[in-house]
PDB file of C-alpha atoms in Angstrom:
ATOM      1  CA  MET A   1      11.998   4.083  -9.207  1.00  0.00           C
ATOM      2  CA  ARG A   2      11.646   0.850  -7.221  1.00  0.00           C
ATOM      3  CA  ASN A   3       8.673  -1.495  -8.120  1.00  0.00           C
ATOM      4  CA  LYS A   4       6.916  -3.115  -5.185  1.00  0.00           C
ATOM      5  CA  ILE A   5       3.562  -4.396  -4.583  1.00  0.00           C
ATOM      6  CA  LEU A   6       2.207  -3.480  -1.297  1.00  0.00           C
ATOM      7  CA  ILE A   7       0.821  -6.462   0.493  1.00  0.00           C
ATOM      8  CA  ASP A   8      -0.071  -5.298   4.058  1.00  0.00           C
ATOM      9  CA  ARG A   9      -3.090  -6.208   6.107  1.00  0.00           C
ATOM     10  CA  LYS A  10      -4.062  -9.043   3.946  1.00  0.00           C
ATOM     11  CA  PRO A  11      -7.245 -10.492   5.260  1.00  0.00           C
ATOM     12  CA  SER A  12      -7.282 -13.635   7.254  1.00  0.00           C
ATOM     13  CA  GLU A  13      -9.402 -16.548   6.368  1.00  0.00           C
ATOM     14  CA  GLU A  14     -11.522 -15.781   9.474  1.00  0.00           C
ATOM     15  CA  ILE A  15     -12.168 -12.168   8.017  1.00  0.00           C
ATOM     16  CA  LEU A  16     -13.090 -13.639   4.620  1.00  0.00           C
ATOM     17  CA  ASN A  17     -15.420 -16.158   6.042  1.00  0.00           C
ATOM     18  CA  LEU A  18     -17.044 -13.416   8.086  1.00  0.00           C
ATOM     19  CA  LEU A  19     -17.504 -11.132   5.103  1.00  0.00           C
ATOM     20  CA  THR A  20     -18.783 -14.304   3.031  1.00  0.00           C
ATOM     21  CA  ASP A  21     -21.509 -14.864   5.846  1.00  0.00           C
ATOM     22  CA  LEU A  22     -22.346 -11.206   6.063  1.00  0.00           C
ATOM     23  CA  THR A  23     -22.948 -11.039   2.254  1.00  0.00           C
ATOM     24  CA  ASN A  24     -24.837 -14.171   1.994  1.00  0.00           C
ATOM     25  CA  ASP A  25     -27.649 -12.687   3.856  1.00  0.00           C
ATOM     26  CA  LYS A  26     -29.722 -10.812   1.284  1.00  0.00           C
ATOM     27  CA  LYS A  27     -30.683  -8.258   3.813  1.00  0.00           C
ATOM     28  CA  ASN A  28     -27.028  -7.014   4.097  1.00  0.00           C
ATOM     29  CA  SER A  29     -25.196  -4.552   1.800  1.00  0.00           C
ATOM     30  CA  VAL A  30     -21.659  -4.812   2.667  1.00  0.00           C
ATOM     31  CA  TYR A  31     -18.795  -2.580   1.125  1.00  0.00           C
ATOM     32  CA  ILE A  32     -15.128  -2.491   1.704  1.00  0.00           C
ATOM     33  CA  VAL A  33     -14.102   1.125   1.255  1.00  0.00           C
ATOM     34  CA  ALA A  34     -10.218   1.533   1.103  1.00  0.00           C
ATOM     35  CA  GLY A  35      -7.412   3.623  -0.054  1.00  0.00           C
ATOM     36  CA  LYS A  36      -6.036   0.618  -1.899  1.00  0.00           C
ATOM     37  CA  GLY A  37      -6.138   0.331  -5.575  1.00  0.00           C
ATOM     38  CA  LYS A  38      -8.736  -1.850  -7.436  1.00  0.00           C
ATOM     39  CA  THR A  39      -6.219  -4.601  -8.244  1.00  0.00           C
ATOM     40  CA  GLN A  40      -5.362  -5.037  -4.593  1.00  0.00           C
ATOM     41  CA  LEU A  41      -8.998  -5.224  -3.446  1.00  0.00           C
ATOM     42  CA  GLU A  42      -9.947  -7.599  -6.099  1.00  0.00           C
ATOM     43  CA  GLU A  43      -7.047  -9.866  -5.189  1.00  0.00           C
ATOM     44  CA  TRP A  44      -8.017  -9.876  -1.522  1.00  0.00           C
ATOM     45  CA  PHE A  45     -11.772  -9.796  -1.868  1.00  0.00           C
ATOM     46  CA  GLY A  46     -12.626 -10.455  -5.367  1.00  0.00           C
ATOM     47  CA  SER A  47     -13.963 -14.101  -4.616  1.00  0.00           C
ATOM     48  CA  ILE A  48     -16.764 -12.803  -2.277  1.00  0.00           C
ATOM     49  CA  ASN A  49     -19.832 -12.572  -4.706  1.00  0.00           C
ATOM     50  CA  ASN A  50     -22.060 -10.075  -3.069  1.00  0.00           C
ATOM     51  CA  LEU A  51     -19.342  -7.789  -1.527  1.00  0.00           C
ATOM     52  CA  GLY A  52     -19.177  -4.257  -2.783  1.00  0.00           C
ATOM     53  CA  LEU A  53     -15.667  -2.715  -3.300  1.00  0.00           C
ATOM     54  CA  SER A  54     -14.467   0.921  -3.363  1.00  0.00           C
ATOM     55  CA  SER A  55     -10.926   1.709  -4.035  1.00  0.00           C
ATOM     56  CA  GLU A  56      -8.886   4.938  -3.844  1.00  0.00           C
ATOM     57  CA  HIS A  57     -10.977   6.378  -0.951  1.00  0.00           C
ATOM     58  CA  GLY A  58     -14.195   5.958  -2.975  1.00  0.00           C
ATOM     59  CA  PHE A  59     -13.147   7.210  -6.497  1.00  0.00           C
ATOM     60  CA  LEU A  60     -13.814   3.694  -7.951  1.00  0.00           C
ATOM     61  CA  TYR A  61     -16.512   1.182  -7.067  1.00  0.00           C
ATOM     62  CA  LYS A  62     -18.422  -1.799  -7.967  1.00  0.00           C
ATOM     63  CA  ALA A  63     -21.322  -3.346  -6.059  1.00  0.00           C
ATOM     64  CA  ASN A  64     -20.378  -6.988  -6.354  1.00  0.00           C
ATOM     65  CA  SER A  65     -17.587  -9.004  -7.813  1.00  0.00           C
ATOM     66  CA  LYS A  66     -19.461  -9.528 -11.166  1.00  0.00           C
ATOM     67  CA  ASP A  67     -19.602  -5.803 -11.837  1.00  0.00           C
ATOM     68  CA  LYS A  68     -17.228  -3.616 -13.752  1.00  0.00           C
ATOM     69  CA  TRP A  69     -15.489  -0.867 -11.950  1.00  0.00           C
ATOM     70  CA  LYS A  70     -17.236   2.607 -12.038  1.00  0.00           C
ATOM     71  CA  TYR A  71     -16.176   6.159 -11.390  1.00  0.00           C
ATOM     72  CA  ILE A  72     -18.100   7.953  -8.738  1.00  0.00           C
ATOM     73  CA  GLU A  73     -17.601  11.156 -10.646  1.00  0.00           C
ATOM     74  CA  ASN A  74     -16.334  11.408 -14.239  1.00  0.00           C
ATOM     75  CA  ALA A  75     -14.205  14.682 -14.436  1.00  0.00           C
ATOM     76  CA  PHE A  76     -11.074  14.712 -12.335  1.00  0.00           C
ATOM     77  CA  ASP A  77      -7.814  16.293 -13.349  1.00  0.00           C
ATOM     78  CA  THR A  78      -4.861  14.120 -12.563  1.00  0.00           C
ATOM     79  CA  LYS A  79      -2.139  15.874 -14.382  1.00  0.00           C
ATOM     80  CA  TRP A  80      -0.801  16.934 -10.854  1.00  0.00           C
ATOM     81  CA  ARG A  81       0.486  13.277 -10.437  1.00  0.00           C
ATOM     82  CA  ASN A  82       3.702  13.949 -12.410  1.00  0.00           C
ATOM     83  CA  THR A  83       4.504  16.903 -10.193  1.00  0.00           C
ATOM     84  CA  CYS A  84       4.179  14.520  -7.094  1.00  0.00           C
ATOM     85  CA  VAL A  85       6.236  11.841  -8.737  1.00  0.00           C
ATOM     86  CA  ASN A  86       9.042  14.424  -9.446  1.00  0.00           C
ATOM     87  CA  ILE A  87       8.980  15.671  -5.863  1.00  0.00           C
ATOM     88  CA  ILE A  88       8.764  12.239  -4.207  1.00  0.00           C
ATOM     89  CA  GLU A  89      11.052  10.254  -6.446  1.00  0.00           C
ATOM     90  CA  PRO A  90      14.500  11.635  -5.176  1.00  0.00           C
ATOM     91  CA  TYR A  91      13.248  10.723  -1.605  1.00  0.00           C
ATOM     92  CA  THR A  92      12.361   7.302  -2.521  1.00  0.00           C
ATOM     93  CA  GLN A  93      15.884   6.711  -4.051  1.00  0.00           C
ATOM     94  CA  ARG A  94      17.396   8.013  -0.720  1.00  0.00           C
ATOM     95  CA  CYS A  95      15.196   6.156   1.715  1.00  0.00           C
ATOM     96  CA  GLU A  96      15.826   2.429   1.815  1.00  0.00           C
ATOM     97  CA  GLY A  97      12.614   0.470   2.057  1.00  0.00           C
ATOM     98  CA  SER A  98      10.319   3.322   0.876  1.00  0.00           C
ATOM     99  CA  PHE A  99       8.506   3.159  -2.457  1.00  0.00           C
ATOM    100  CA  LEU A 100       6.018   5.126  -4.627  1.00  0.00           C
ATOM    101  CA  GLU A 101       2.526   3.979  -5.639  1.00  0.00           C
ATOM    102  CA  ILE A 102       0.790   5.756  -8.459  1.00  0.00           C
ATOM    103  CA  LYS A 103      -2.829   5.112  -8.729  1.00  0.00           C
ATOM    104  CA  GLU A 104      -5.591   6.468 -10.942  1.00  0.00           C
ATOM    105  CA  PHE A 105      -6.527   9.269  -8.461  1.00  0.00           C
ATOM    106  CA  SER A 106      -3.625   9.446  -5.978  1.00  0.00           C
ATOM    107  CA  VAL A 107       0.110   9.235  -5.512  1.00  0.00           C
ATOM    108  CA  VAL A 108       1.306   7.616  -2.383  1.00  0.00           C
ATOM    109  CA  TRP A 109       4.777   7.712  -0.819  1.00  0.00           C
ATOM    110  CA  GLN A 110       5.055   4.667   1.531  1.00  0.00           C
ATOM    111  CA  TYR A 111       7.588   4.698   4.350  1.00  0.00           C
ATOM    112  CA  SER A 112       6.432   2.151   6.817  1.00  0.00           C
ATOM    113  CA  GLU A 113       9.117  -0.388   5.977  1.00  0.00           C
ATOM    114  CA  CYS A 114      12.128   1.978   6.222  1.00  0.00           C
ATOM    115  CA  ASP A 115      13.816   3.548   9.105  1.00  0.00           C
ATOM    116  CA  GLN A 116      10.941   5.435  10.946  1.00  0.00           C
ATOM    117  CA  GLU A 117      12.936   8.447  11.998  1.00  0.00           C
ATOM    118  CA  LEU A 118      14.293   8.937   8.406  1.00  0.00           C
ATOM    119  CA  GLY A 119      10.763   8.310   6.886  1.00  0.00           C
ATOM    120  CA  LYS A 120       9.062  10.751   9.185  1.00  0.00           C
ATOM    121  CA  ALA A 121      11.672  13.324   8.469  1.00  0.00           C
ATOM    122  CA  PHE A 122      11.312  12.851   4.683  1.00  0.00           C
ATOM    123  CA  ALA A 123       7.539  12.809   4.909  1.00  0.00           C
ATOM    124  CA  SER A 124       7.619  16.209   6.578  1.00  0.00           C
ATOM    125  CA  VAL A 125       9.740  17.655   3.835  1.00  0.00           C
ATOM    126  CA  ILE A 126       7.798  15.962   1.153  1.00  0.00           C
ATOM    127  CA  THR A 127       4.562  17.188   2.607  1.00  0.00           C
ATOM    128  CA  SER A 128       5.919  20.758   2.543  1.00  0.00           C
ATOM    129  CA  GLU A 129       7.301  20.606  -0.936  1.00  0.00           C
ATOM    130  CA  LEU A 130       4.080  19.087  -2.291  1.00  0.00           C
ATOM    131  CA  GLN A 131       2.012  21.925  -0.497  1.00  0.00           C
ATOM    132  CA  VAL A 132       4.004  24.583  -2.210  1.00  0.00           C
ATOM    133  CA  ALA A 133       3.946  22.886  -5.573  1.00  0.00           C
ATOM    134  CA  LEU A 134       0.352  22.027  -5.571  1.00  0.00           C
ATOM    135  CA  LYS A 135      -1.169  25.056  -3.815  1.00  0.00           C
ATOM    136  CA  ASN A 136      -3.435  25.899  -6.794  1.00  0.00           C
ATOM    137  CA  LYS A 137      -4.602  22.292  -7.462  1.00  0.00           C
ATOM    138  CA  ASP A 138      -7.710  20.587  -6.407  1.00  0.00           C
ATOM    139  CA  VAL A 139      -5.747  18.143  -4.194  1.00  0.00           C
ATOM    140  CA  LYS A 140      -5.537  17.101  -0.588  1.00  0.00           C
ATOM    141  CA  ILE A 141      -2.226  15.940   1.046  1.00  0.00           C
ATOM    142  CA  LEU A 142      -2.623  13.223   3.698  1.00  0.00           C
ATOM    143  CA  ASN A 143       0.173  12.499   6.087  1.00  0.00           C
ATOM    144  CA  GLY A 144      -0.645   9.228   7.827  1.00  0.00           C
ATOM    145  CA  LYS A 145       0.883   6.237   9.440  1.00  0.00           C
ATOM    146  CA  GLY A 146       3.907   5.329   7.333  1.00  0.00           C
ATOM    147  CA  PHE A 147       2.638   7.289   4.154  1.00  0.00           C
ATOM    148  CA  VAL A 148       2.182  10.580   2.456  1.00  0.00           C
ATOM    149  CA  GLU A 149      -0.644  10.562  -0.078  1.00  0.00           C
ATOM    150  CA  VAL A 150      -1.836  13.268  -2.448  1.00  0.00           C
ATOM    151  CA  VAL A 151      -5.675  12.706  -3.603  1.00  0.00           C
ATOM    152  CA  ALA A 152      -7.870  14.603  -5.835  1.00  0.00           C
ATOM    153  CA  LEU A 153     -10.031  16.826  -3.752  1.00  0.00           C
ATOM    154  CA  GLY A 154     -13.784  16.257  -3.398  1.00  0.00           C
ATOM    155  CA  ILE A 155     -14.179  12.440  -2.938  1.00  0.00           C
ATOM    156  CA  ASN A 156     -13.329  10.712   0.223  1.00  0.00           C
ATOM    157  CA  LYS A 157     -14.531   7.601   2.061  1.00  0.00           C
ATOM    158  CA  GLY A 158     -17.337   9.614   3.821  1.00  0.00           C
ATOM    159  CA  TYR A 159     -18.536  10.982   0.425  1.00  0.00           C
ATOM    160  CA  PHE A 160     -18.687   7.499  -0.951  1.00  0.00           C
ATOM    161  CA  VAL A 161     -20.756   6.123   2.096  1.00  0.00           C
ATOM    162  CA  SER A 162     -23.113   9.116   1.592  1.00  0.00           C
ATOM    163  CA  TYR A 163     -23.322   8.322  -2.132  1.00  0.00           C
ATOM    164  CA  ILE A 164     -24.349   4.683  -1.500  1.00  0.00           C
ATOM    165  CA  ILE A 165     -26.804   5.594   1.141  1.00  0.00           C
ATOM    166  CA  LYS A 166     -28.441   8.105  -1.457  1.00  0.00           C
ATOM    167  CA  GLU A 167     -28.487   5.291  -4.023  1.00  0.00           C
ATOM    168  CA  ARG A 168     -30.151   2.615  -1.752  1.00  0.00           C
ATOM    169  CA  VAL A 169     -32.752   5.413  -0.758  1.00  0.00           C
ATOM    170  CA  LYS A 170     -33.506   5.889  -4.499  1.00  0.00           C
ATOM    171  CA  GLN A 171     -33.837   2.064  -4.847  1.00  0.00           C
ATOM    172  CA  GLN A 172     -36.453   2.240  -2.090  1.00  0.00           C
ATOM    173  CA  LYS A 173     -34.034   0.180   0.099  1.00  0.00           C
ATOM    174  CA  PRO A 174     -32.833   2.671   2.765  1.00  0.00           C
ATOM    175  CA  PRO A 175     -30.488   1.010   5.236  1.00  0.00           C
ATOM    176  CA  ASP A 176     -31.727   0.641   8.888  1.00  0.00           C
ATOM    177  CA  PHE A 177     -28.226   0.216  10.310  1.00  0.00           C
ATOM    178  CA  ILE A 178     -24.703   1.373   9.185  1.00  0.00           C
ATOM    179  CA  LEU A 179     -21.406   0.263  10.571  1.00  0.00           C
ATOM    180  CA  CYS A 180     -18.242   1.915   9.491  1.00  0.00           C
ATOM    181  CA  ILE A 181     -14.746   0.753  10.765  1.00  0.00           C
ATOM    182  CA  GLY A 182     -11.347   2.307  10.019  1.00  0.00           C
ATOM    183  CA  ASP A 183      -7.725   2.135  11.174  1.00  0.00           C
ATOM    184  CA  ASP A 184      -6.538   5.625  10.707  1.00  0.00           C
ATOM    185  CA  ALA A 185      -7.490   9.205  11.348  1.00  0.00           C
TER     186      ALA A 185
END
């Protein structure tokens, strides 16, 4: 397997300054909720003190840079990840520029940097093979822009946002405005 660190969409200074301004206002509660792993998010956004981070589509989170990462739920079976790796690995070796990411709650085959026709063809085959092999597992297979990702079922970005809103309500701090922005379906 090729080892590669994914460094795409690194935030600009302008974005970091905007997030800093937003989080400096005590009335705001700001979270970045991403599919990225916690290491990547901390590298990009860890210097912003009052910024909440949520990685792997909401499985892991922390309310600010000083907090430790927490699991949104405690009991998830991730033994299926080995099956994913075994299916995806041969395609990774055959598709120059593609690579495999193994996270705590997901496995991602990235093909955005390889020949797009070949990548899309392999993505279709990989998705089909994963559907057959994982049909009795509590997982969801996402086929997105330049990636195929398998994630544990039950947690997603929307679930995480709902969780945070409920926590704010419990703290007697319900939000009066919520803005969610994304870059994929």
